[in-house]
Coordinates of C-alpha atoms and ligand atoms in Angstrom, one line a residue:
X6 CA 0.0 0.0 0.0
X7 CA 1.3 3.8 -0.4
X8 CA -0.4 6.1 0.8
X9 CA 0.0 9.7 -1.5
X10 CA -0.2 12.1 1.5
X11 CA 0.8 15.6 -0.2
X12 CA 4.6 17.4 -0.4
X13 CA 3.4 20.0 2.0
X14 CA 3.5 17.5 4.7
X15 CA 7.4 16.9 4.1
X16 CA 8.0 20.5 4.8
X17 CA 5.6 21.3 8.0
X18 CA 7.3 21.8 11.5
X19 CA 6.6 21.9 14.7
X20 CA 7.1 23.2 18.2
X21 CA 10.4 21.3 20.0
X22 CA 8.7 22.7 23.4
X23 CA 6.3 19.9 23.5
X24 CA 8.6 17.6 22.5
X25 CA 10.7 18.7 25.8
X26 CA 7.7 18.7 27.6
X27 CA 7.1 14.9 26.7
X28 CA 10.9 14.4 27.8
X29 CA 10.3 15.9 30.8
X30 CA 7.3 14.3 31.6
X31 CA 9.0 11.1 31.0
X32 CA 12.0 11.8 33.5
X33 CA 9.6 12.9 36.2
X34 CA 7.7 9.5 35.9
X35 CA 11.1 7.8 36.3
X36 CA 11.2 9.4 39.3
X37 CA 14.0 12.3 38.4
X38 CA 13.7 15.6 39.9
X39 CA 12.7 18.2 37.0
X40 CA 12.7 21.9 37.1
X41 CA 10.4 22.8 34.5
X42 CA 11.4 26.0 32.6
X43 CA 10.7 24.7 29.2
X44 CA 6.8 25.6 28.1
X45 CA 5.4 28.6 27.4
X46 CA 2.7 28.9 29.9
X47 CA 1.7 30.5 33.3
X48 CA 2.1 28.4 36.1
X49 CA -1.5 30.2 37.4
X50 CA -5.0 28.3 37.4
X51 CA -8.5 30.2 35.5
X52 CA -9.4 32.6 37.7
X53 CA -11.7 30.9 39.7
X54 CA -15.0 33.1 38.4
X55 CA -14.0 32.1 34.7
X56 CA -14.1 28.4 35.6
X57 CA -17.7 29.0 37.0
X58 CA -19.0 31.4 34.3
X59 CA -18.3 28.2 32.0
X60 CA -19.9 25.9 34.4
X61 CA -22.8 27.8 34.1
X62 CA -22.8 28.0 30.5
X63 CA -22.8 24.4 30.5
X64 CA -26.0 24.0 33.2
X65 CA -27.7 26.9 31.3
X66 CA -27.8 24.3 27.9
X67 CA -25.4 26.2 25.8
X68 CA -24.6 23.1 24.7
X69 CA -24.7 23.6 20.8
X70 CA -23.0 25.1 17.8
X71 CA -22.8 28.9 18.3
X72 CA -22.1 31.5 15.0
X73 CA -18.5 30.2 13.0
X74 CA -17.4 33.5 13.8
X75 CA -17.9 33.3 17.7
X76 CA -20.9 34.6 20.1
X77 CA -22.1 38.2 19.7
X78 CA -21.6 39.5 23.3
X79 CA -17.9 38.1 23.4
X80 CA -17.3 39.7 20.2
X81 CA -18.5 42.6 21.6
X82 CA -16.5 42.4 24.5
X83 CA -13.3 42.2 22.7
X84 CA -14.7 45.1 21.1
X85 CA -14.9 46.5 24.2
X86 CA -12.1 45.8 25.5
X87 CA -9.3 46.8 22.9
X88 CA -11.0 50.1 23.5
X89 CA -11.2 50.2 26.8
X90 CA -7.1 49.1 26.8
X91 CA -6.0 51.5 23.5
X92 CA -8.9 53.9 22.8
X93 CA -8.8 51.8 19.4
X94 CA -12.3 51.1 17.2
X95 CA -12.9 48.0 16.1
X96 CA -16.0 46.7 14.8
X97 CA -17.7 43.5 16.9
X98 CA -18.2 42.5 13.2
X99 CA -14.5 42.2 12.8
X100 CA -13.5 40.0 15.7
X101 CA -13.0 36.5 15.0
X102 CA -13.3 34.1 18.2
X103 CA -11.0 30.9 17.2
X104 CA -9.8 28.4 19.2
X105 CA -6.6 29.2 20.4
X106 CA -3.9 32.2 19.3
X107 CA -2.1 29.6 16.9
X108 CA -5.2 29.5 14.4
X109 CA -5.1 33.3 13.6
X110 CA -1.7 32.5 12.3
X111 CA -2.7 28.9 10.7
X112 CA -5.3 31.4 8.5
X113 CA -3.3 34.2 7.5
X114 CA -0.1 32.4 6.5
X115 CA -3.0 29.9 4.3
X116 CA -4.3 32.9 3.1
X117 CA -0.9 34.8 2.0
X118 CA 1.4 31.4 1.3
X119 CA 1.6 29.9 -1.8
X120 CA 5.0 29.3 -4.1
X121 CA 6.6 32.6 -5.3
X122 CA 5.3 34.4 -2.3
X123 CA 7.5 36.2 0.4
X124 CA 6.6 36.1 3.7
X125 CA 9.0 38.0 6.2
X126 CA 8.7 36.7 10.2
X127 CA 10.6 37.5 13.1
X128 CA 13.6 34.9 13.8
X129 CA 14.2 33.9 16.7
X130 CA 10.7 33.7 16.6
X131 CA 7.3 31.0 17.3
X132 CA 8.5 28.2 15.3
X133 CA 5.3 28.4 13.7
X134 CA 5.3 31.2 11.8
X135 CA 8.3 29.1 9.7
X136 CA 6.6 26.2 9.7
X137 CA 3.5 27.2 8.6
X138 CA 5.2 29.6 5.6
X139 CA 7.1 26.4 4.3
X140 CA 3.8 24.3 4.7
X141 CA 2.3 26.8 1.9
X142 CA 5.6 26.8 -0.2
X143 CA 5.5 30.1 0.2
X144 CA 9.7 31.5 0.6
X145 CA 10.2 31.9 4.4
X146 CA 12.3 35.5 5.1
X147 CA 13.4 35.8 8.5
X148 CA 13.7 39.3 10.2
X149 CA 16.6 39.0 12.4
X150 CA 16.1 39.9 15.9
X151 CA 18.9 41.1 17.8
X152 CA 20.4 41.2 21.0
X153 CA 22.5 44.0 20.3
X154 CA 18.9 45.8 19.3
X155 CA 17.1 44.5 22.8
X156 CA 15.6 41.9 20.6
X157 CA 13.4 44.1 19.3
X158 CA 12.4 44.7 15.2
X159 CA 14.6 47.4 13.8
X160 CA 12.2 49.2 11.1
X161 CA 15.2 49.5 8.8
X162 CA 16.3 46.1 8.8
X163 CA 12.9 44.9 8.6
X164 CA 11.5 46.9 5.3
X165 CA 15.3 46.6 3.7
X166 CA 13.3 43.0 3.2
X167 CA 10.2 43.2 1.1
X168 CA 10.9 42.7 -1.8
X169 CA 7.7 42.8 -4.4
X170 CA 6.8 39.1 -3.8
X171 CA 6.4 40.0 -0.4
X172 CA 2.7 38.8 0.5
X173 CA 3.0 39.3 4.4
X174 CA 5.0 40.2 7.2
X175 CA 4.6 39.2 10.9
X176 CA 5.6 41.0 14.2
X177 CA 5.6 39.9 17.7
X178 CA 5.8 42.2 20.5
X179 CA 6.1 41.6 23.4
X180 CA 8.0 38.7 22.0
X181 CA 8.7 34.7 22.3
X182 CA 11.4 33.7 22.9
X183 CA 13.2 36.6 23.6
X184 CA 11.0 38.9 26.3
X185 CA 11.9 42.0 23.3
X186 CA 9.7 44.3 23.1
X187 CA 9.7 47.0 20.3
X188 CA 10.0 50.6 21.4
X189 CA 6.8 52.7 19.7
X190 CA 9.1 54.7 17.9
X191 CA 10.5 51.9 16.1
X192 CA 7.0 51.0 15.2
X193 CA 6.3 54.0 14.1
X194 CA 8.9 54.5 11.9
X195 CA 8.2 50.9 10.3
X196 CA 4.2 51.4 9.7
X197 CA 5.3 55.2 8.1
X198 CA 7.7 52.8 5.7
X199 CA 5.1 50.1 5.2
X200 CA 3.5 53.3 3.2
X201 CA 5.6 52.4 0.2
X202 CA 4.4 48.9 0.4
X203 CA 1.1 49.2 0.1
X204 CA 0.2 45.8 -0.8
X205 CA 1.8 44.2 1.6
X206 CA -0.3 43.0 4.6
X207 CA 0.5 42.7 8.5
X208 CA 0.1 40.5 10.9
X209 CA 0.8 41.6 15.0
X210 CA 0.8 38.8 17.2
X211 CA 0.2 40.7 20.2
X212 CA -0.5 37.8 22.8
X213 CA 1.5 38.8 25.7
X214 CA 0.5 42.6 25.3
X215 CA -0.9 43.0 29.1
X216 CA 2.8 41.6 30.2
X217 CA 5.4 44.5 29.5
X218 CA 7.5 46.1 32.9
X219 CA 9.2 48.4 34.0
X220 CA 6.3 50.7 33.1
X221 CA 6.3 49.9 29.4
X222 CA 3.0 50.3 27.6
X223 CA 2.0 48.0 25.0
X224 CA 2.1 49.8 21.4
X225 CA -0.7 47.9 19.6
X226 CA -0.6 48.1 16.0
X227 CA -4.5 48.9 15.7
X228 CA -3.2 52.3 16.8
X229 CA -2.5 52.8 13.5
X230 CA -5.4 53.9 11.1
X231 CA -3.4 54.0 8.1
X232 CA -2.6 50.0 8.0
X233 CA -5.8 49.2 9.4
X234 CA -7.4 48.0 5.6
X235 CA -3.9 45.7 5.6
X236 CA -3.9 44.7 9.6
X237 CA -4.9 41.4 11.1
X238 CA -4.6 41.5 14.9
X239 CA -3.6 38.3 17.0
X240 CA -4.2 38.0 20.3
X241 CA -6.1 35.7 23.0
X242 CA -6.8 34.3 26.5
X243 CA -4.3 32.1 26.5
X244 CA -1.6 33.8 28.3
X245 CA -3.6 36.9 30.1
X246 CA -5.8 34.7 31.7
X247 CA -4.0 31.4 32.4
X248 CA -5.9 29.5 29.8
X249 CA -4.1 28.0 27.6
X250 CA -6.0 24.6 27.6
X251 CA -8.9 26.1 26.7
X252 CA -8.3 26.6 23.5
X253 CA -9.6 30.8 23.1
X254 CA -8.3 33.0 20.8
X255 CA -9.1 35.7 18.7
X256 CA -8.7 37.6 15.9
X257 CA -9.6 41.2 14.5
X258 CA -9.5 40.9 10.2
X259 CA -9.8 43.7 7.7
X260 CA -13.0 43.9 6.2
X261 CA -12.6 41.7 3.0
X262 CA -9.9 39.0 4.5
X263 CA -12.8 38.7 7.7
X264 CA -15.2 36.6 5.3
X265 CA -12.5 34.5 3.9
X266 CA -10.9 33.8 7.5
X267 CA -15.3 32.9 8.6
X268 CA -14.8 30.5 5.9
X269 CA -11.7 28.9 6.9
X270 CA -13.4 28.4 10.6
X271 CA -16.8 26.9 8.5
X272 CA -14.5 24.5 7.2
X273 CA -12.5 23.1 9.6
X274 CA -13.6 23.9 13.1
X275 CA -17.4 25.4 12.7
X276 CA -17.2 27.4 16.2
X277 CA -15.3 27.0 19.4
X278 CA -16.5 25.4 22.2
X279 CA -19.5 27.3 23.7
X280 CA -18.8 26.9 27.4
X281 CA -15.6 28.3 26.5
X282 CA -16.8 31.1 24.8
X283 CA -18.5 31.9 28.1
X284 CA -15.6 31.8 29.9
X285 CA -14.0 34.2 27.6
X286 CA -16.7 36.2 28.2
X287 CA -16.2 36.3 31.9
X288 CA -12.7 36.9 31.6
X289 CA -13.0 40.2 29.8
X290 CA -15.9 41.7 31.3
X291 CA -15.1 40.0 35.1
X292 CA -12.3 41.9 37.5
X293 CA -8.6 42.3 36.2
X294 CA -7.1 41.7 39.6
X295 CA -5.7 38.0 38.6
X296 CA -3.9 39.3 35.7
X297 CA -2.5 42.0 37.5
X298 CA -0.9 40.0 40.4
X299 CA 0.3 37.1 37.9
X300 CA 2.0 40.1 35.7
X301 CA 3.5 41.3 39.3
X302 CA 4.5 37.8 40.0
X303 CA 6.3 37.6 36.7
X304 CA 8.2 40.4 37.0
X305 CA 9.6 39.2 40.3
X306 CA 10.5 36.4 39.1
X307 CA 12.1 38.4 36.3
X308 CA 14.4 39.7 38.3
X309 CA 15.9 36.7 39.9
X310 CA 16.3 35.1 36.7
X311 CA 18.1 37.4 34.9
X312 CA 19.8 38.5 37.9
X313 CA 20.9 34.5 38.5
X314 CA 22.1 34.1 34.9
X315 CA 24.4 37.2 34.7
X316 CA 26.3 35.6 37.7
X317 CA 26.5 32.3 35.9
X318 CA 29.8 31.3 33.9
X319 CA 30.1 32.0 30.4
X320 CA 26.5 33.4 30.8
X321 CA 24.8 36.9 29.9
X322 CA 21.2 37.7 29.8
X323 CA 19.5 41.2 28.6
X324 CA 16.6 42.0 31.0
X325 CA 13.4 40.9 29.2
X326 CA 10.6 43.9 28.7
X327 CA 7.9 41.8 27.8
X328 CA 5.8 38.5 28.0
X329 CA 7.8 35.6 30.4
X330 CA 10.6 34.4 28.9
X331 CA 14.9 34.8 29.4
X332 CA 16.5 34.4 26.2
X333 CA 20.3 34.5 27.9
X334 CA 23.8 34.2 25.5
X335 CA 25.2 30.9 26.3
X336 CA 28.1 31.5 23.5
X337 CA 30.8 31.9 26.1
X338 CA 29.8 28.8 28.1
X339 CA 31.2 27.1 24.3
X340 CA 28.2 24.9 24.3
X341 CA 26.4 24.9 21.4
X342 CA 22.7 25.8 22.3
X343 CA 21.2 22.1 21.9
X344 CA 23.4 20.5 23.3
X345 CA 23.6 22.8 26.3
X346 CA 19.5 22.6 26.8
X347 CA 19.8 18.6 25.9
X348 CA 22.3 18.0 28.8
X349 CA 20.6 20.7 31.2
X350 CA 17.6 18.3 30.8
X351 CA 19.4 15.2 31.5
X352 CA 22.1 15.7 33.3
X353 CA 20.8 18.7 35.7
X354 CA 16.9 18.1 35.7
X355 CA 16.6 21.6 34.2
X356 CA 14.2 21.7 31.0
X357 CA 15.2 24.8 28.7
X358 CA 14.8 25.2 25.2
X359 CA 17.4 25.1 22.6
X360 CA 17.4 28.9 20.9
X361 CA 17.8 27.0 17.8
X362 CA 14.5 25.0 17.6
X363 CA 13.3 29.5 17.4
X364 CA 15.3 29.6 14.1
X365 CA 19.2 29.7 12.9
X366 CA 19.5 33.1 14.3
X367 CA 19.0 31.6 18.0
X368 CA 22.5 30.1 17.7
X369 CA 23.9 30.8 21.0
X370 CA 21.3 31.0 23.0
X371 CA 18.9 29.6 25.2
X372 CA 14.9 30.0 26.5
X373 CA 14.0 29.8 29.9
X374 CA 10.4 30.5 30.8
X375 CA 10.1 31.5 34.0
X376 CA 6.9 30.5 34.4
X377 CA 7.7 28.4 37.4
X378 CA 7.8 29.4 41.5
X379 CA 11.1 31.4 42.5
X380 CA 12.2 28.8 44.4
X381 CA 12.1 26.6 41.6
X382 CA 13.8 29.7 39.3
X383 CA 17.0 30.1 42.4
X384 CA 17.0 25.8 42.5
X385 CA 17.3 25.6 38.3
X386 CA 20.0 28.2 38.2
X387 CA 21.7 26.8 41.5
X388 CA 21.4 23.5 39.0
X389 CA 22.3 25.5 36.1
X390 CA 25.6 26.5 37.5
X391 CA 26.9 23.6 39.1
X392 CA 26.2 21.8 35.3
X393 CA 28.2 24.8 34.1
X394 CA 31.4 24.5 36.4
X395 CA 31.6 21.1 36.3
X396 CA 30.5 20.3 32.7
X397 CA 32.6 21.8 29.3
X398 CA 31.3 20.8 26.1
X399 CA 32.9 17.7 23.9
Ligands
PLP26 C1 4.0 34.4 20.2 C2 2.9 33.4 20.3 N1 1.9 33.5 19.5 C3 0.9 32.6 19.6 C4 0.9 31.6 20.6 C5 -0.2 30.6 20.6 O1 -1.1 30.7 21.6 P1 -2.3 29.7 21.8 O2 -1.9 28.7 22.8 O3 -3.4 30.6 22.2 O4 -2.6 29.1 20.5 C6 2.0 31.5 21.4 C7 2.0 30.4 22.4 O5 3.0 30.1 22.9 C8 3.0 32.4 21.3 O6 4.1 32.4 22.1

């Protein structure tokens, strides 16, 4: 038997996070001692009056399909709510509820991919962006992001890429894996040069916008009406709100892309879960005090790891602005970056991620999330430098 599944699949990715997640869930189960520092979500529960608003949704019947485009008053709340946040507009008849952050992406790089088309993403960067580009056979173009630049996009750099096959480009602010965050002016000065390229369109993946520090304010690229017609907005629950199992997202879609992206859900998904939807609800219209404290949390927690890195051998770590990651330079440690993560996980009990498995401009580096307790954070580093001291590379 052969079985003709199509070339695309020879050319799709993946995340390596939940393959080190598998790992580490292995290791534990052999009864190892592991420090977790690998995946890329809050160590928080729900909020406790989001679990019950989706209880409720449940006992109340809402048990059914709901609109492919997502329930009325949650799209109305997200309205709502990106006002309330940026003192943006945006139409309730623009916001697409999808099931997790990742399918905003999955649609746009579907819509904009095909051979001969350009489509420029941020590298290190979610290894899905790639992934999903080369899954099109569309020409992947990675915008550099540097830690000499706080590992933010430099507008330069970035429009010194489009070329006229250039279909899309994606940004991330605040930023996996890095923590960058990219200063308004810089933005600025990239959506005044996007002027000369009208036809390309823009994708902000803006999912850890409620976690900047030191004070930052997030710079949304809705602020922008002159890009608006070319703008597709991603953002979600999953971070903000501890929810990443639940599978809520959502999406705000110029006016002609909107119906093809409705289509997309018709055809694969039909809505999201209801109950969910509910709980979305809730999350937006229900007190912000949980965020808050778990952004406070965070940027505790920010401060001992970056603080514990610099003071590790052969290490050096720029002080995240954004979202909840450490993206530290292992170069002078003269491990490679897999290798380094690889043996962190088995030889220390410290799960990390390779900068690598980001894209070939995370050479040299490595992600910790530091969504884990502090006294996890001071035990991995404590880990982390005994490995270091006692461990040089082959
Ligand atoms: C930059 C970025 N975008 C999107 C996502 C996807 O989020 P979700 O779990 O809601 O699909 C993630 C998750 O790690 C992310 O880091």
């Amino acid at each position: 038997m052969t079985l003709h599944i199509t070339d695309a699949f020879g050319r799709i990715g993946e995340e390596n996070a939940f393959a080190v997640l598998a790992r580490a869930t292995d290791l534990a189960a052999q009864g190892r001692d592991i420090i977790n520092l690998g995946i890329g979500q809050p160590d928080f529960r729900t909020p406790e009056h989001i679990v019950e608003a989706a209880i409720k949704a449940l006992r109340d019947g809402h048990h059914g399909y709901t609109p492919a485009t997502g329930i009325k008053p949650l799209r109305e709340a997200v309205s709502a709510d990106l006002h309330k946040r940026f003192g943006v507009d945006v139409s309730p008849d623009s916001v697409l509820i999808v099931p997790g952050g990742k399918v905003t992406m999955f649609m746009a790089i579907l819509m904009f991919g095909e051979p001969g088309a350009e489509i420029l993403y941020p590298d290190p960067g979610f290894p899905i962006y790639r992934s999903m580009i080369e899954f099109t056979g569309a020409k992947p173009v990675p915008v550099p992001m540097r830690e000499s630049n706080g590992f933010a996009f430099s507008a330069e750099e970035t429009l010194g890429l489009i070329t006229p096959r250039t279909r899309l480009l994606i940004l991330n602010s605040p930023a996996n894996p890095t923590g960058g965050v990219t200063p308004k002016a810089e933005i600025d000065k990239l959506v005044a040069g996007l002027a000369r390229f009208p036809d390309v369109a823009i994708m902000s993946d803006e999912i850890y916008a409620q976690m900047t520090y030191d004070g930052l304010e997030h710079q949304t690229l809705l602020a922008y009406p002159e890009i608006r017609d070319r703008l597709i907005l991603l953002d979600g629950w999953s971070k903000t709100y501890a929810m990443t199992g639940w599978r809520m997202g959502y999406s705000v879609w110029p006016k002609p892309l909107y119906e093809a992206a409705r289509k997309l859900a018709v055809n694969s998904y039909s809505c999201v879960n209801a109950s969910a939807q509910y709980a979305g609800l809730a999350a937006l219209t229900g007190p912000q005090d949980a965020v808050r404290d778990m952004v406070a949390e965070f940027d505790r927690r920010r401060r001992v790891v970056v603080e514990g890195l610099n003071a590790l051998p052969g290490v050096s770590a720029v002080t995240p602005k954004g979202a909840f990651y450490a993206f530290p330079n292992i170069a002078q440690t003269g491990w490679k970056a897999k290798p380094l993560a690889s043996a962190l996980l088995e030889k220390a009990g410290v799960a990390t991620i390779g900068g690598p498995d980001f894209g070939v401009h995370g050479e040299g580096y490595i992600r910790l999330s530091y969504a884990n307790s502090t006294e996890n954070i001071r035990k991995a580093l404590a880990r982390m430098g005994e490995f270091l001291e006692q461990n040089k590379p082959a």
